[in-house]
Coordinates of C-alpha atoms in Angstrom, one line a residue:
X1 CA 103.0 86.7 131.1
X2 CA 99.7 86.3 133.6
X3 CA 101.3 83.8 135.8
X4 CA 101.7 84.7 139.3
X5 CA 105.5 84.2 140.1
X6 CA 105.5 85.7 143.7
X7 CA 103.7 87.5 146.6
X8 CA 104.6 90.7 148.0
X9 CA 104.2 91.1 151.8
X10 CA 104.7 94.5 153.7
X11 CA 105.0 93.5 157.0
X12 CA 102.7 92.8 160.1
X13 CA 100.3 95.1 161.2
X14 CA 97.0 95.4 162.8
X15 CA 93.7 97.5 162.2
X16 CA 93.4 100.3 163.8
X17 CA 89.6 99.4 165.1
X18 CA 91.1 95.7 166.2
X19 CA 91.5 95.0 169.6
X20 CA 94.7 93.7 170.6
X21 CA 94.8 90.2 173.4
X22 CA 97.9 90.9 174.8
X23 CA 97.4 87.7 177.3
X24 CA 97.5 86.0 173.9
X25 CA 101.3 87.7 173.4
X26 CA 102.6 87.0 176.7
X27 CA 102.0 83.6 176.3
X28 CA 103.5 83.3 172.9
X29 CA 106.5 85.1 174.4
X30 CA 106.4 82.3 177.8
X31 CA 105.9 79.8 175.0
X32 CA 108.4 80.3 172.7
X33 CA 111.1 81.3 175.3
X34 CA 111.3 85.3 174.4
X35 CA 111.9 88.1 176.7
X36 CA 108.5 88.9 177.4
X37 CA 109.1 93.0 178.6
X38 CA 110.9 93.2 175.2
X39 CA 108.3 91.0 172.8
X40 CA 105.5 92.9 174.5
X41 CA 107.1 96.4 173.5
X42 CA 107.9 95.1 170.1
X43 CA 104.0 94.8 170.0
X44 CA 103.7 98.2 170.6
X45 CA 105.9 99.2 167.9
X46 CA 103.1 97.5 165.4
X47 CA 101.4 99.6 163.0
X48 CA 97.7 100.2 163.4
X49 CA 96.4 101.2 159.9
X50 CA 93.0 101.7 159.1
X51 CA 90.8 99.3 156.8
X52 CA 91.2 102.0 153.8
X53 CA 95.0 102.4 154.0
X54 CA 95.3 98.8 154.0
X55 CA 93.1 98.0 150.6
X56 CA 94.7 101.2 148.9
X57 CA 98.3 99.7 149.3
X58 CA 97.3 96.6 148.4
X59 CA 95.7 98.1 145.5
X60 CA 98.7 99.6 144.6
X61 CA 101.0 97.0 145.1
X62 CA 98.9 94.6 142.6
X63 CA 99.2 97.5 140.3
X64 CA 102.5 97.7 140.7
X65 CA 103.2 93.9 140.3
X66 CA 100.7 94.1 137.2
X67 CA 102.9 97.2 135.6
X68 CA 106.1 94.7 136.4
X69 CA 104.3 91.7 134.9
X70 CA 103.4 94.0 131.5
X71 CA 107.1 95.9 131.5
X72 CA 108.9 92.3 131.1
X73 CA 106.9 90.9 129.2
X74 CA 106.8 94.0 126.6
X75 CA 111.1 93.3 127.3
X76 CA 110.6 89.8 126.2
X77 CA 109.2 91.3 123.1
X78 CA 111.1 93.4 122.3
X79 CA 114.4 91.3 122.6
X80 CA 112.3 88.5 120.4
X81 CA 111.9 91.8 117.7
X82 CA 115.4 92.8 118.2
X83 CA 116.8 89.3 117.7
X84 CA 114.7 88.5 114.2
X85 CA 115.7 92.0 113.0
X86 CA 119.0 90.8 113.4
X87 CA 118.6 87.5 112.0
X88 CA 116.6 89.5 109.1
X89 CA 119.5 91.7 108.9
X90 CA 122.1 88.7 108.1
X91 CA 120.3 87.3 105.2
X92 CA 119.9 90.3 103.7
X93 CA 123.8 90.7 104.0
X94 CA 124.5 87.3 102.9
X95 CA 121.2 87.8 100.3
X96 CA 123.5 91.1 99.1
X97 CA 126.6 89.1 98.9
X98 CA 124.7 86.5 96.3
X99 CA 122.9 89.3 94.1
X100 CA 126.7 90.6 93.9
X101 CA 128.4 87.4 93.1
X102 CA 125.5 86.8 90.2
X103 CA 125.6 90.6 88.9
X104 CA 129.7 90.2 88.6
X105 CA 129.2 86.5 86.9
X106 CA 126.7 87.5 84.6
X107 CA 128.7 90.6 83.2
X108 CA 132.2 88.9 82.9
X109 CA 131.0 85.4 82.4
X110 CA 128.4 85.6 79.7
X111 CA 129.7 89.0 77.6
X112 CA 133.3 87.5 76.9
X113 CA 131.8 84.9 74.9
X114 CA 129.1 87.2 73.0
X115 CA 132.1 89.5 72.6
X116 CA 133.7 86.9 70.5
X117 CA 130.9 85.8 69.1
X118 CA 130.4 89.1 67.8
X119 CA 133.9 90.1 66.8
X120 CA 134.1 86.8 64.7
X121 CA 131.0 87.7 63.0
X122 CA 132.0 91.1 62.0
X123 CA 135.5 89.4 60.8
X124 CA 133.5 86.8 58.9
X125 CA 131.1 89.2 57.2
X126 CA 134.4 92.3 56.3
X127 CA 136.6 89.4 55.1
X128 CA 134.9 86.7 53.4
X129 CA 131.2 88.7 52.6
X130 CA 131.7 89.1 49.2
X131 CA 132.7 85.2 48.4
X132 CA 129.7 84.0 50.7
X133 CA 126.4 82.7 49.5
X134 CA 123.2 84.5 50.4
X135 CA 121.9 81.4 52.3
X136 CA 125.4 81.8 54.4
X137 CA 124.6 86.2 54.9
X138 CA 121.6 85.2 56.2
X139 CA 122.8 83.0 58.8
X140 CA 125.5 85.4 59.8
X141 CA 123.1 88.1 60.0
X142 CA 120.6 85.8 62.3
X143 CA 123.9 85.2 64.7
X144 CA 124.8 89.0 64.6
X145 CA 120.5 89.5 65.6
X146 CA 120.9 87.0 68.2
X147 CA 124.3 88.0 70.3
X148 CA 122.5 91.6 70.1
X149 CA 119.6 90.3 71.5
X150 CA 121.8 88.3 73.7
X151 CA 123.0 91.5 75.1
X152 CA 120.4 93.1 75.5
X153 CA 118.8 90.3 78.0
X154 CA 122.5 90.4 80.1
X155 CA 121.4 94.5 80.3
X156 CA 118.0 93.5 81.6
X157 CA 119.4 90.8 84.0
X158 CA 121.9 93.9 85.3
X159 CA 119.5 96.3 85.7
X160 CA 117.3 94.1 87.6
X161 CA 120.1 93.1 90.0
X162 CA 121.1 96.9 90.8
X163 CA 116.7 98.2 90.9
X164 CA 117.2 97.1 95.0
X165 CA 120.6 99.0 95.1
X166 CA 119.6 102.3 93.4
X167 CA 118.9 105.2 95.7
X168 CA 115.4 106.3 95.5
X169 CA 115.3 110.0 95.4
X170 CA 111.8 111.5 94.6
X171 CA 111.3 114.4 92.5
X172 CA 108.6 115.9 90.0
X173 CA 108.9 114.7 86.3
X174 CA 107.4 115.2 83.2
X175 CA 107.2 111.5 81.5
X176 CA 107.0 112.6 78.2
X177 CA 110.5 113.8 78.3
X178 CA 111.2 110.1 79.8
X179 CA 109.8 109.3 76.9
X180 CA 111.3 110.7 74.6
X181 CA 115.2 109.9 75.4
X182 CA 114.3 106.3 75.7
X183 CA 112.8 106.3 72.1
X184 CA 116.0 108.1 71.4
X185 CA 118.1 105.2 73.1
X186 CA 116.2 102.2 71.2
X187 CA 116.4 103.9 67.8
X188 CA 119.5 101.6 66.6
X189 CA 117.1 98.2 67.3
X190 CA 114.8 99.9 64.6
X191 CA 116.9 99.4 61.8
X192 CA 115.6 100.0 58.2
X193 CA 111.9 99.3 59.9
X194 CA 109.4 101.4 59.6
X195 CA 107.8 101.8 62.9
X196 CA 105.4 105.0 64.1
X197 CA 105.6 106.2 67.5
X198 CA 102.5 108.0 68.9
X199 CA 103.1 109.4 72.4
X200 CA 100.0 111.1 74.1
X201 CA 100.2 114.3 76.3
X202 CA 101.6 112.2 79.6
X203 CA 101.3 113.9 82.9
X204 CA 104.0 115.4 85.4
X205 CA 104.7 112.7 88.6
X206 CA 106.8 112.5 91.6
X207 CA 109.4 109.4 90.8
X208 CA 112.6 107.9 91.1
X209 CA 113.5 109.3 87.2
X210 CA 116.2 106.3 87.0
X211 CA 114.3 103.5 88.0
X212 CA 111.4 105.3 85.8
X213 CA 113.2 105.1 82.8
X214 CA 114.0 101.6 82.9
X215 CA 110.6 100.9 83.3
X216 CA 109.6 102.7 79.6
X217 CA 113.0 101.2 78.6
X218 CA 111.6 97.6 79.3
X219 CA 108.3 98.8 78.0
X220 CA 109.1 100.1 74.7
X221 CA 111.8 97.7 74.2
X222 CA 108.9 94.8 74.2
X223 CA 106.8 97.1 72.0
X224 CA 109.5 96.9 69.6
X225 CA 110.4 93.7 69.8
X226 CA 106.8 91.7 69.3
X227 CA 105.3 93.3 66.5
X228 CA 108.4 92.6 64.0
X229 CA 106.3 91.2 61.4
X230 CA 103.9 94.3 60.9
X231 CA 105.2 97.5 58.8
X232 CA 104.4 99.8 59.9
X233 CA 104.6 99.1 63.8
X234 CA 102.3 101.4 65.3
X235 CA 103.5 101.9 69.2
X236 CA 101.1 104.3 70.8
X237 CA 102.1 105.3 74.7
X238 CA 99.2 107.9 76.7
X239 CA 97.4 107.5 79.6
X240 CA 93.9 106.9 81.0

């Protein structure tokens, strides 16, 4: 991390164009109580390296101590990476866990009751249709519209859920044929409307087809549901 945490010494030595005061020896020996015949040949045994061997080792050991400095502290990096991608890993788990919990809420909790919602319409309108007033059809039919339309939000909300699950597996299309199922697929919501589909020549591309057809499935669906009033509903799809 730049600080200096150390020195590295190699040893004692002397240059090889020094001259050596071995008076100065023999008194250090007399002085500090050695065995002088043995200090003196220990002297001997000193290296003599020349000026240029000494600065190229001490090049490379600074090198060396610089490659050590880099190498831990690229290790200190890495175990900082290794340690958020692990931290990153357990929220996604726990992050999975949730999306689970809400997909598995919203399709038992919220369909039960549009089921019965539903089912008691349909009971209402088979056994008691004739005797009720128009005002009352009406009304039924608006609660029939709206549990249908409740439905089809709890489909949406599903879908989104299981877009980050869904394995993406490339492969060359043509859209129009995309196309064309999902206007297939929406034709109940069109009723006794009269709404006019124009689809353009659409080109060939490289896509996930499922999560591709739930985009022209959200799409289309909104094109059909916004322009209610007009007749006919002109819905044009092409491309620029």
């Amino acid at each position: 991390g730049d600080k200096q945490i150390a020195n590295v010494f190699t040893g004692q030595f002397f240059f090889s164009d020094e001259p050596i005061e071995y008076e100065l020896f023999r008194s250090q020996a007399r002085t500090y109580g050695f065995d002088e015949q043995e200090y003196m040949a220990a002297l001997d045994r000193v290296p003599r390296l020349s000026r240029e061997q000494v600065d190229t080792s001490r090049a490379f050991f600074a090198r060396f101590a610089q490659l050590l400095s880099h190498l831990s502290y690229s290790g200190i990096k890495l175990a900082r990476a290794m340690e958020e991608t692990r931290n990153l890993n357990i929220q996604l788990t726990a992050s999975n866990k949730d999306l689970e919990a809400f997909t598995y809420s919203v399709s038992h909790d919220l369909r039960a009751p549009l089921r019965h919602i539903s089912g008691f319409s349909k009971i209402l309108r088979e056994e008691f249709g004739p005797q009720l007033p128009d005002e009352a059809k009406r009304h039924l039919q608006r609660i029939e519209d709206g549990t249908r339309r409740m439905g089809h939000l709890v489909d949406d909300l599903l879908n989104l859920a299981r877009v980050g699950r869904v394995d993406v597996s490339l492969q060359a299309l043509g859209l129009n044929s995309i196309v064309e199922e999902v206007v297939a697929m929406l034709a109940p919501d069109i009723g006794d409307r009269h709404v006019e589909w124009k689809i353009g020549d659409l080109p060939s591309v490289e896509c996930a087809p499922a999560l591709m057809k739930q985009v022209f499935q959200n799409l289309l669906a909104n094109a059909l549901k916004f322009p209610r009033p007009r007749d006919p509903a002109i819905i044009e799809v092409g491309q620029e």
